[in-house]
């Protein structure tokens, strides 16, 4: 590789476009207009050696130039791109960042076999399962979680408006809370196929970029085009849970002891001297 100065993802801003970054493509998915089914372009989540992540967008008119070389997990050197800040009204973002990358006609994207920078295979912004319930009204972001699959996923087939579909439902726990998960159609089938290949029990799943949904007052996590899952991955968060399970410290509930209000003590003389205001408020 040539001696080119590489910027970290955290340093990017919209003051210039001649940036160069060294990154790994963690997730790649198509952007499809939900109403018209029109292909809008390609979306990518990139990570760097500092475990920072950023979303990148490649418009439909440019995808032919880049799509043949884009591969999840591969390393890239990318130069000459635009950086834009979110306006604030965008929904279901895969990365909790205030900015994202836009490829343009001058952008260069080269796959590299190796890099002097150590870029992890995966990076997540993990939330406790309790947080999912608090975020159910916030549709700005997708969410990453990790947990133990509480029971083997089950498939339910259905017909709606003459169209056949299916859902795969299961529950995950982080030892303190439980969360229902629903994967739809082909994505759910992919999960079932992956489960057949996993021998280590219990299965620990990382769900990246899951969509929080609520139906009939039930909060659950569903799949979205950006969603990925990883079973028994080598990520440190999975190792930590596996160790906790082995040490029987996983299923624990933290109780916050509330201090009892101390009952005030008075003698007869003090009671007789109390003012009406104190009696009304404190007794």
PDB file of C-alpha atoms in Angstrom:
ATOM      1  CA  UNK A   1       0.000   0.000   0.000  1.00  0.00           C
ATOM      2  CA  UNK A   2       1.171   3.540  -0.710  1.00  0.00           C
ATOM      3  CA  UNK A   3       1.942   5.974   2.079  1.00  0.00           C
ATOM      4  CA  UNK A   4      -1.303   7.910   2.069  1.00  0.00           C
ATOM      5  CA  UNK A   5      -2.632   9.668   5.109  1.00  0.00           C
ATOM      6  CA  UNK A   6      -5.800   7.968   6.274  1.00  0.00           C
ATOM      7  CA  UNK A   7      -8.363   9.840   8.349  1.00  0.00           C
ATOM      8  CA  UNK A   8     -10.411   8.277  11.117  1.00  0.00           C
ATOM      9  CA  UNK A   9     -14.166   8.188  10.653  1.00  0.00           C
ATOM     10  CA  UNK A  10     -14.571  10.417  13.702  1.00  0.00           C
ATOM     11  CA  UNK A  11     -12.526  13.168  12.007  1.00  0.00           C
ATOM     12  CA  UNK A  12     -14.661  13.402   8.863  1.00  0.00           C
ATOM     13  CA  UNK A  13     -16.645  16.574   8.231  1.00  0.00           C
ATOM     14  CA  UNK A  14     -18.246  18.442   5.317  1.00  0.00           C
ATOM     15  CA  UNK A  15     -15.430  20.968   4.848  1.00  0.00           C
ATOM     16  CA  UNK A  16     -13.779  18.986   2.015  1.00  0.00           C
ATOM     17  CA  UNK A  17     -14.217  15.906  -0.129  1.00  0.00           C
ATOM     18  CA  UNK A  18     -10.612  14.723  -0.675  1.00  0.00           C
ATOM     19  CA  UNK A  19     -10.688  12.380   2.316  1.00  0.00           C
ATOM     20  CA  UNK A  20      -9.061   8.949   2.353  1.00  0.00           C
ATOM     21  CA  UNK A  21     -10.160   6.252   4.785  1.00  0.00           C
ATOM     22  CA  UNK A  22      -9.222   2.639   5.442  1.00  0.00           C
ATOM     23  CA  UNK A  23     -12.284   0.659   6.504  1.00  0.00           C
ATOM     24  CA  UNK A  24     -14.073  -2.672   6.585  1.00  0.00           C
ATOM     25  CA  UNK A  25     -17.553  -3.157   5.096  1.00  0.00           C
ATOM     26  CA  UNK A  26     -19.642  -4.666   7.875  1.00  0.00           C
ATOM     27  CA  UNK A  27     -23.056  -4.635   6.174  1.00  0.00           C
ATOM     28  CA  UNK A  28     -24.301  -3.923   2.632  1.00  0.00           C
ATOM     29  CA  UNK A  29     -27.946  -3.711   1.597  1.00  0.00           C
ATOM     30  CA  UNK A  30     -30.147  -2.306  -1.135  1.00  0.00           C
ATOM     31  CA  UNK A  31     -32.244   0.805  -0.666  1.00  0.00           C
ATOM     32  CA  UNK A  32     -35.724   0.194  -2.091  1.00  0.00           C
ATOM     33  CA  UNK A  33     -38.584   2.693  -2.142  1.00  0.00           C
ATOM     34  CA  UNK A  34     -41.327   1.021  -0.115  1.00  0.00           C
ATOM     35  CA  UNK A  35     -44.175   2.458  -2.190  1.00  0.00           C
ATOM     36  CA  UNK A  36     -42.803   2.327  -5.735  1.00  0.00           C
ATOM     37  CA  UNK A  37     -40.321  -0.574  -5.239  1.00  0.00           C
ATOM     38  CA  UNK A  38     -37.786   1.561  -7.086  1.00  0.00           C
ATOM     39  CA  UNK A  39     -34.106   0.780  -6.444  1.00  0.00           C
ATOM     40  CA  UNK A  40     -32.572   3.883  -4.843  1.00  0.00           C
ATOM     41  CA  UNK A  41     -29.000   2.708  -4.297  1.00  0.00           C
ATOM     42  CA  UNK A  42     -26.673   0.762  -2.029  1.00  0.00           C
ATOM     43  CA  UNK A  43     -26.147   1.308   1.683  1.00  0.00           C
ATOM     44  CA  UNK A  44     -22.980   0.296   3.519  1.00  0.00           C
ATOM     45  CA  UNK A  45     -21.892   0.359   7.155  1.00  0.00           C
ATOM     46  CA  UNK A  46     -18.127   0.897   7.359  1.00  0.00           C
ATOM     47  CA  UNK A  47     -15.945   0.471  10.468  1.00  0.00           C
ATOM     48  CA  UNK A  48     -12.385   1.678  11.069  1.00  0.00           C
ATOM     49  CA  UNK A  49      -9.517   0.715  13.359  1.00  0.00           C
ATOM     50  CA  UNK A  50     -10.978   2.802  16.203  1.00  0.00           C
ATOM     51  CA  UNK A  51     -14.253   0.847  16.021  1.00  0.00           C
ATOM     52  CA  UNK A  52     -16.051   3.936  14.765  1.00  0.00           C
ATOM     53  CA  UNK A  53     -18.858   3.265  12.315  1.00  0.00           C
ATOM     54  CA  UNK A  54     -20.444   5.306   9.580  1.00  0.00           C
ATOM     55  CA  UNK A  55     -23.198   4.829   7.025  1.00  0.00           C
ATOM     56  CA  UNK A  56     -22.361   5.306   3.350  1.00  0.00           C
ATOM     57  CA  UNK A  57     -24.757   5.677   0.433  1.00  0.00           C
ATOM     58  CA  UNK A  58     -24.113   4.930  -3.228  1.00  0.00           C
ATOM     59  CA  UNK A  59     -26.828   6.291  -5.533  1.00  0.00           C
ATOM     60  CA  UNK A  60     -28.422   3.987  -8.096  1.00  0.00           C
ATOM     61  CA  UNK A  61     -26.694   5.809 -10.972  1.00  0.00           C
ATOM     62  CA  UNK A  62     -23.281   4.908  -9.471  1.00  0.00           C
ATOM     63  CA  UNK A  63     -23.828   1.362  -8.241  1.00  0.00           C
ATOM     64  CA  UNK A  64     -22.588  -0.337 -11.422  1.00  0.00           C
ATOM     65  CA  UNK A  65     -19.195   1.246 -10.799  1.00  0.00           C
ATOM     66  CA  UNK A  66     -18.829  -0.145  -7.268  1.00  0.00           C
ATOM     67  CA  UNK A  67     -21.159  -3.088  -6.606  1.00  0.00           C
ATOM     68  CA  UNK A  68     -18.980  -5.800  -8.192  1.00  0.00           C
ATOM     69  CA  UNK A  69     -16.163  -5.064  -5.719  1.00  0.00           C
ATOM     70  CA  UNK A  70     -18.292  -4.564  -2.600  1.00  0.00           C
ATOM     71  CA  UNK A  71     -18.372  -7.511  -0.208  1.00  0.00           C
ATOM     72  CA  UNK A  72     -19.365  -7.749   3.438  1.00  0.00           C
ATOM     73  CA  UNK A  73     -16.287  -8.270   5.597  1.00  0.00           C
ATOM     74  CA  UNK A  74     -13.793  -7.012   3.009  1.00  0.00           C
ATOM     75  CA  UNK A  75     -11.260  -4.202   3.595  1.00  0.00           C
ATOM     76  CA  UNK A  76     -11.238  -1.048   1.466  1.00  0.00           C
ATOM     77  CA  UNK A  77      -9.323   2.128   0.851  1.00  0.00           C
ATOM     78  CA  UNK A  78     -11.804   4.845  -0.140  1.00  0.00           C
ATOM     79  CA  UNK A  79     -10.956   8.335  -1.381  1.00  0.00           C
ATOM     80  CA  UNK A  80     -12.756  11.439  -2.655  1.00  0.00           C
ATOM     81  CA  UNK A  81     -16.248  11.347  -1.215  1.00  0.00           C
ATOM     82  CA  UNK A  82     -18.718  13.771   0.304  1.00  0.00           C
ATOM     83  CA  UNK A  83     -19.600  13.942   3.979  1.00  0.00           C
ATOM     84  CA  UNK A  84     -23.074  15.170   4.901  1.00  0.00           C
ATOM     85  CA  UNK A  85     -24.713  15.779   8.243  1.00  0.00           C
ATOM     86  CA  UNK A  86     -28.156  14.387   8.948  1.00  0.00           C
ATOM     87  CA  UNK A  87     -30.950  16.929   9.025  1.00  0.00           C
ATOM     88  CA  UNK A  88     -32.575  15.225  11.995  1.00  0.00           C
ATOM     89  CA  UNK A  89     -35.759  13.874  10.419  1.00  0.00           C
ATOM     90  CA  UNK A  90     -34.254  10.732   8.859  1.00  0.00           C
ATOM     91  CA  UNK A  91     -35.608   7.452  10.263  1.00  0.00           C
ATOM     92  CA  UNK A  92     -34.240   3.943  10.856  1.00  0.00           C
ATOM     93  CA  UNK A  93     -30.571   4.835  10.671  1.00  0.00           C
ATOM     94  CA  UNK A  94     -28.221   1.881  11.065  1.00  0.00           C
ATOM     95  CA  UNK A  95     -25.545   3.974  12.796  1.00  0.00           C
ATOM     96  CA  UNK A  96     -25.963   6.462  15.623  1.00  0.00           C
ATOM     97  CA  UNK A  97     -23.842   9.147  14.030  1.00  0.00           C
ATOM     98  CA  UNK A  98     -24.644  12.681  12.994  1.00  0.00           C
ATOM     99  CA  UNK A  99     -22.993  12.296   9.595  1.00  0.00           C
ATOM    100  CA  UNK A 100     -22.759   9.894   6.685  1.00  0.00           C
ATOM    101  CA  UNK A 101     -20.759   9.382   3.497  1.00  0.00           C
ATOM    102  CA  UNK A 102     -21.935   9.888  -0.081  1.00  0.00           C
ATOM    103  CA  UNK A 103     -20.047   8.353  -3.002  1.00  0.00           C
ATOM    104  CA  UNK A 104     -19.760  10.505  -6.117  1.00  0.00           C
ATOM    105  CA  UNK A 105     -18.314  10.210  -9.639  1.00  0.00           C
ATOM    106  CA  UNK A 106     -14.791  10.967  -8.333  1.00  0.00           C
ATOM    107  CA  UNK A 107     -14.879   8.412  -5.518  1.00  0.00           C
ATOM    108  CA  UNK A 108     -12.255   5.665  -5.597  1.00  0.00           C
ATOM    109  CA  UNK A 109     -12.989   2.437  -3.730  1.00  0.00           C
ATOM    110  CA  UNK A 110     -10.264  -0.223  -3.821  1.00  0.00           C
ATOM    111  CA  UNK A 111     -10.385  -3.562  -2.072  1.00  0.00           C
ATOM    112  CA  UNK A 112      -7.191  -4.317  -0.136  1.00  0.00           C
ATOM    113  CA  UNK A 113      -5.953  -7.710   1.037  1.00  0.00           C
ATOM    114  CA  UNK A 114      -4.260  -6.326   4.112  1.00  0.00           C
ATOM    115  CA  UNK A 115      -3.767  -3.051   5.912  1.00  0.00           C
ATOM    116  CA  UNK A 116      -1.343  -1.771   8.506  1.00  0.00           C
ATOM    117  CA  UNK A 117      -4.388  -0.833  10.582  1.00  0.00           C
ATOM    118  CA  UNK A 118      -6.078  -3.448  12.759  1.00  0.00           C
ATOM    119  CA  UNK A 119      -9.775  -3.313  11.927  1.00  0.00           C
ATOM    120  CA  UNK A 120     -12.013  -5.673  13.851  1.00  0.00           C
ATOM    121  CA  UNK A 121     -14.313  -8.031  11.920  1.00  0.00           C
ATOM    122  CA  UNK A 122     -17.414  -6.530  13.556  1.00  0.00           C
ATOM    123  CA  UNK A 123     -18.361  -3.516  15.626  1.00  0.00           C
ATOM    124  CA  UNK A 124     -21.626  -2.930  17.482  1.00  0.00           C
ATOM    125  CA  UNK A 125     -23.391  -0.257  19.489  1.00  0.00           C
ATOM    126  CA  UNK A 126     -24.999  -2.615  21.993  1.00  0.00           C
ATOM    127  CA  UNK A 127     -27.929  -1.694  24.194  1.00  0.00           C
ATOM    128  CA  UNK A 128     -29.405  -3.509  27.182  1.00  0.00           C
ATOM    129  CA  UNK A 129     -32.741  -5.144  26.459  1.00  0.00           C
ATOM    130  CA  UNK A 130     -34.388  -2.812  28.960  1.00  0.00           C
ATOM    131  CA  UNK A 131     -33.431   0.096  26.691  1.00  0.00           C
ATOM    132  CA  UNK A 132     -35.519  -1.299  23.844  1.00  0.00           C
ATOM    133  CA  UNK A 133     -38.738  -0.545  25.710  1.00  0.00           C
ATOM    134  CA  UNK A 134     -37.599   3.016  26.453  1.00  0.00           C
ATOM    135  CA  UNK A 135     -36.763   3.584  22.772  1.00  0.00           C
ATOM    136  CA  UNK A 136     -39.995   2.223  21.304  1.00  0.00           C
ATOM    137  CA  UNK A 137     -41.252   5.726  20.399  1.00  0.00           C
ATOM    138  CA  UNK A 138     -37.957   6.772  18.803  1.00  0.00           C
ATOM    139  CA  UNK A 139     -37.836   5.638  15.172  1.00  0.00           C
ATOM    140  CA  UNK A 140     -34.685   7.553  14.247  1.00  0.00           C
ATOM    141  CA  UNK A 141     -32.389   4.591  14.808  1.00  0.00           C
ATOM    142  CA  UNK A 142     -32.131   0.861  14.467  1.00  0.00           C
ATOM    143  CA  UNK A 143     -30.597  -0.900  17.459  1.00  0.00           C
ATOM    144  CA  UNK A 144     -27.955  -3.547  18.281  1.00  0.00           C
ATOM    145  CA  UNK A 145     -28.567  -6.086  21.074  1.00  0.00           C
ATOM    146  CA  UNK A 146     -27.027  -9.318  22.325  1.00  0.00           C
ATOM    147  CA  UNK A 147     -28.596 -12.100  24.363  1.00  0.00           C
ATOM    148  CA  UNK A 148     -29.182 -15.779  24.931  1.00  0.00           C
ATOM    149  CA  UNK A 149     -31.886 -17.378  22.792  1.00  0.00           C
ATOM    150  CA  UNK A 150     -34.373 -18.548  25.398  1.00  0.00           C
ATOM    151  CA  UNK A 151     -36.028 -21.228  23.225  1.00  0.00           C
ATOM    152  CA  UNK A 152     -35.541 -22.560  19.719  1.00  0.00           C
ATOM    153  CA  UNK A 153     -37.181 -20.232  17.148  1.00  0.00           C
ATOM    154  CA  UNK A 154     -40.522 -21.372  15.744  1.00  0.00           C
ATOM    155  CA  UNK A 155     -41.947 -20.675  12.303  1.00  0.00           C
ATOM    156  CA  UNK A 156     -45.533 -19.585  11.718  1.00  0.00           C
ATOM    157  CA  UNK A 157     -46.959 -19.468   8.199  1.00  0.00           C
ATOM    158  CA  UNK A 158     -49.885 -17.255   7.222  1.00  0.00           C
ATOM    159  CA  UNK A 159     -51.834 -15.877   4.263  1.00  0.00           C
ATOM    160  CA  UNK A 160     -52.733 -12.201   4.041  1.00  0.00           C
ATOM    161  CA  UNK A 161     -54.565 -10.626   1.095  1.00  0.00           C
ATOM    162  CA  UNK A 162     -53.932 -13.781  -0.895  1.00  0.00           C
ATOM    163  CA  UNK A 163     -50.154 -13.636  -0.311  1.00  0.00           C
ATOM    164  CA  UNK A 164     -48.341 -16.353   1.639  1.00  0.00           C
ATOM    165  CA  UNK A 165     -45.882 -15.259   4.288  1.00  0.00           C
ATOM    166  CA  UNK A 166     -44.140 -16.502   7.397  1.00  0.00           C
ATOM    167  CA  UNK A 167     -42.662 -15.269  10.640  1.00  0.00           C
ATOM    168  CA  UNK A 168     -40.060 -16.782  12.918  1.00  0.00           C
ATOM    169  CA  UNK A 169     -40.542 -15.869  16.571  1.00  0.00           C
ATOM    170  CA  UNK A 170     -38.213 -16.318  19.531  1.00  0.00           C
ATOM    171  CA  UNK A 171     -37.179 -14.661  22.781  1.00  0.00           C
ATOM    172  CA  UNK A 172     -33.775 -13.453  23.933  1.00  0.00           C
ATOM    173  CA  UNK A 173     -32.570 -12.561  27.404  1.00  0.00           C
ATOM    174  CA  UNK A 174     -29.572 -10.665  28.747  1.00  0.00           C
ATOM    175  CA  UNK A 175     -30.012 -12.201  32.200  1.00  0.00           C
ATOM    176  CA  UNK A 176     -32.133  -9.360  33.524  1.00  0.00           C
ATOM    177  CA  UNK A 177     -34.738  -8.716  30.818  1.00  0.00           C
ATOM    178  CA  UNK A 178     -36.464 -10.606  28.024  1.00  0.00           C
ATOM    179  CA  UNK A 179     -37.274  -9.371  24.531  1.00  0.00           C
ATOM    180  CA  UNK A 180     -39.500 -10.872  21.838  1.00  0.00           C
ATOM    181  CA  UNK A 181     -37.995 -11.043  18.345  1.00  0.00           C
ATOM    182  CA  UNK A 182     -39.835 -11.549  15.055  1.00  0.00           C
ATOM    183  CA  UNK A 183     -38.064 -12.203  11.756  1.00  0.00           C
ATOM    184  CA  UNK A 184     -40.147 -12.149   8.581  1.00  0.00           C
ATOM    185  CA  UNK A 185     -40.173 -14.434   5.529  1.00  0.00           C
ATOM    186  CA  UNK A 186     -36.781 -15.246   3.955  1.00  0.00           C
ATOM    187  CA  UNK A 187     -34.847 -13.552   6.763  1.00  0.00           C
ATOM    188  CA  UNK A 188     -36.543 -15.827   9.294  1.00  0.00           C
ATOM    189  CA  UNK A 189     -35.785 -18.881   7.136  1.00  0.00           C
ATOM    190  CA  UNK A 190     -32.120 -17.873   7.092  1.00  0.00           C
ATOM    191  CA  UNK A 191     -32.114 -17.823  10.894  1.00  0.00           C
ATOM    192  CA  UNK A 192     -33.634 -21.318  11.090  1.00  0.00           C
ATOM    193  CA  UNK A 193     -31.007 -22.626   8.663  1.00  0.00           C
ATOM    194  CA  UNK A 194     -28.233 -21.063  10.744  1.00  0.00           C
ATOM    195  CA  UNK A 195     -29.648 -22.655  13.902  1.00  0.00           C
ATOM    196  CA  UNK A 196     -29.325 -26.096  12.350  1.00  0.00           C
ATOM    197  CA  UNK A 197     -25.570 -25.526  12.005  1.00  0.00           C
ATOM    198  CA  UNK A 198     -24.976 -24.411  15.602  1.00  0.00           C
ATOM    199  CA  UNK A 199     -23.985 -27.111  18.081  1.00  0.00           C
ATOM    200  CA  UNK A 200     -22.943 -25.066  21.118  1.00  0.00           C
ATOM    201  CA  UNK A 201     -25.750 -24.468  23.579  1.00  0.00           C
ATOM    202  CA  UNK A 202     -27.191 -22.161  24.618  1.00  0.00           C
ATOM    203  CA  UNK A 203     -27.082 -20.104  21.442  1.00  0.00           C
ATOM    204  CA  UNK A 204     -26.034 -16.486  21.928  1.00  0.00           C
ATOM    205  CA  UNK A 205     -27.246 -14.099  19.247  1.00  0.00           C
ATOM    206  CA  UNK A 206     -26.139 -10.608  18.275  1.00  0.00           C
ATOM    207  CA  UNK A 207     -28.810  -8.705  16.351  1.00  0.00           C
ATOM    208  CA  UNK A 208     -27.402  -5.696  14.522  1.00  0.00           C
ATOM    209  CA  UNK A 209     -29.675  -2.921  13.238  1.00  0.00           C
ATOM    210  CA  UNK A 210     -32.926  -4.406  14.476  1.00  0.00           C
ATOM    211  CA  UNK A 211     -36.138  -2.410  14.148  1.00  0.00           C
ATOM    212  CA  UNK A 212     -38.114  -1.770  17.325  1.00  0.00           C
ATOM    213  CA  UNK A 213     -41.818  -2.324  16.785  1.00  0.00           C
ATOM    214  CA  UNK A 214     -44.921  -2.329  18.949  1.00  0.00           C
ATOM    215  CA  UNK A 215     -48.129  -4.246  18.260  1.00  0.00           C
ATOM    216  CA  UNK A 216     -51.021  -4.608  20.689  1.00  0.00           C
ATOM    217  CA  UNK A 217     -48.865  -3.103  23.446  1.00  0.00           C
ATOM    218  CA  UNK A 218     -46.179  -5.745  22.864  1.00  0.00           C
ATOM    219  CA  UNK A 219     -42.700  -4.437  22.114  1.00  0.00           C
ATOM    220  CA  UNK A 220     -40.493  -6.615  19.923  1.00  0.00           C
ATOM    221  CA  UNK A 221     -37.485  -6.444  17.640  1.00  0.00           C
ATOM    222  CA  UNK A 222     -37.998  -7.107  13.918  1.00  0.00           C
ATOM    223  CA  UNK A 223     -35.762  -7.305  10.885  1.00  0.00           C
ATOM    224  CA  UNK A 224     -35.145  -4.438   8.473  1.00  0.00           C
ATOM    225  CA  UNK A 225     -33.059  -4.406   5.249  1.00  0.00           C
ATOM    226  CA  UNK A 226     -29.999  -3.386   7.302  1.00  0.00           C
ATOM    227  CA  UNK A 227     -30.518  -6.087   9.953  1.00  0.00           C
ATOM    228  CA  UNK A 228     -27.901  -8.803  10.435  1.00  0.00           C
ATOM    229  CA  UNK A 229     -27.662 -11.578  13.024  1.00  0.00           C
ATOM    230  CA  UNK A 230     -24.645 -13.493  14.327  1.00  0.00           C
ATOM    231  CA  UNK A 231     -24.924 -16.776  16.237  1.00  0.00           C
ATOM    232  CA  UNK A 232     -22.219 -17.752  18.759  1.00  0.00           C
ATOM    233  CA  UNK A 233     -19.880 -15.179  17.237  1.00  0.00           C
ATOM    234  CA  UNK A 234     -16.324 -14.731  18.476  1.00  0.00           C
ATOM    235  CA  UNK A 235     -17.085 -11.156  19.567  1.00  0.00           C
ATOM    236  CA  UNK A 236     -15.994 -10.255  23.090  1.00  0.00           C
ATOM    237  CA  UNK A 237     -19.580  -9.575  24.220  1.00  0.00           C
ATOM    238  CA  UNK A 238     -20.494 -13.193  23.425  1.00  0.00           C
ATOM    239  CA  UNK A 239     -17.439 -14.478  25.267  1.00  0.00           C
ATOM    240  CA  UNK A 240     -18.410 -12.404  28.296  1.00  0.00           C
ATOM    241  CA  UNK A 241     -21.917 -13.885  28.355  1.00  0.00           C
ATOM    242  CA  UNK A 242     -20.545 -17.419  27.910  1.00  0.00           C
ATOM    243  CA  UNK A 243     -18.209 -16.890  30.858  1.00  0.00           C
ATOM    244  CA  UNK A 244     -21.039 -15.504  32.961  1.00  0.00           C
ATOM    245  CA  UNK A 245     -23.189 -18.538  32.137  1.00  0.00           C
ATOM    246  CA  UNK A 246     -20.382 -20.896  33.146  1.00  0.00           C
ATOM    247  CA  UNK A 247     -19.933 -19.068  36.448  1.00  0.00           C
ATOM    248  CA  UNK A 248     -23.703 -19.061  37.120  1.00  0.00           C
ATOM    249  CA  UNK A 249     -23.753 -15.266  37.380  1.00  0.00           C
ATOM    250  CA  UNK A 250     -25.772 -14.555  34.236  1.00  0.00           C
ATOM    251  CA  UNK A 251     -29.311 -14.736  35.572  1.00  0.00           C
ATOM    252  CA  UNK A 252     -29.133 -12.063  38.245  1.00  0.00           C
ATOM    253  CA  UNK A 253     -31.501  -9.272  39.162  1.00  0.00           C
ATOM    254  CA  UNK A 254     -30.229  -6.143  40.812  1.00  0.00           C
ATOM    255  CA  UNK A 255     -32.494  -4.975  43.586  1.00  0.00           C
ATOM    256  CA  UNK A 256     -32.223  -1.363  44.645  1.00  0.00           C
ATOM    257  CA  UNK A 257     -32.792  -1.143  48.337  1.00  0.00           C
ATOM    258  CA  UNK A 258     -34.939   1.830  49.156  1.00  0.00           C
ATOM    259  CA  UNK A 259     -34.187   3.419  52.466  1.00  0.00           C
ATOM    260  CA  UNK A 260     -37.194   3.436  54.696  1.00  0.00           C
ATOM    261  CA  UNK A 261     -38.267   6.811  55.955  1.00  0.00           C
ATOM    262  CA  UNK A 262     -37.302   7.100  59.585  1.00  0.00           C
ATOM    263  CA  UNK A 263     -40.263   7.761  61.833  1.00  0.00           C
ATOM    264  CA  UNK A 264     -39.612  10.946  63.816  1.00  0.00           C
ATOM    265  CA  UNK A 265     -39.607  10.576  67.577  1.00  0.00           C
ATOM    266  CA  UNK A 266     -40.977  13.242  69.922  1.00  0.00           C
ATOM    267  CA  UNK A 267     -41.661  13.479  73.622  1.00  0.00           C
ATOM    268  CA  UNK A 268     -44.990  14.810  74.894  1.00  0.00           C
ATOM    269  CA  UNK A 269     -43.716  18.359  75.292  1.00  0.00           C
ATOM    270  CA  UNK A 270     -42.339  18.402  71.746  1.00  0.00           C
ATOM    271  CA  UNK A 271     -45.558  16.996  70.299  1.00  0.00           C
ATOM    272  CA  UNK A 272     -47.590  19.720  71.966  1.00  0.00           C
ATOM    273  CA  UNK A 273     -45.261  22.362  70.544  1.00  0.00           C
ATOM    274  CA  UNK A 274     -45.518  21.195  66.898  1.00  0.00           C
ATOM    275  CA  UNK A 275     -47.094  23.725  64.580  1.00  0.00           C
ATOM    276  CA  UNK A 276     -50.111  22.891  62.420  1.00  0.00           C
ATOM    277  CA  UNK A 277     -48.019  23.239  59.218  1.00  0.00           C
ATOM    278  CA  UNK A 278     -45.612  20.484  60.273  1.00  0.00           C
ATOM    279  CA  UNK A 279     -48.427  18.131  61.270  1.00  0.00           C
ATOM    280  CA  UNK A 280     -50.212  18.627  57.934  1.00  0.00           C
ATOM    281  CA  UNK A 281     -47.102  17.980  55.817  1.00  0.00           C
ATOM    282  CA  UNK A 282     -45.188  15.334  57.767  1.00  0.00           C
ATOM    283  CA  UNK A 283     -47.627  13.313  59.861  1.00  0.00           C
TER     284      UNK A 283
END
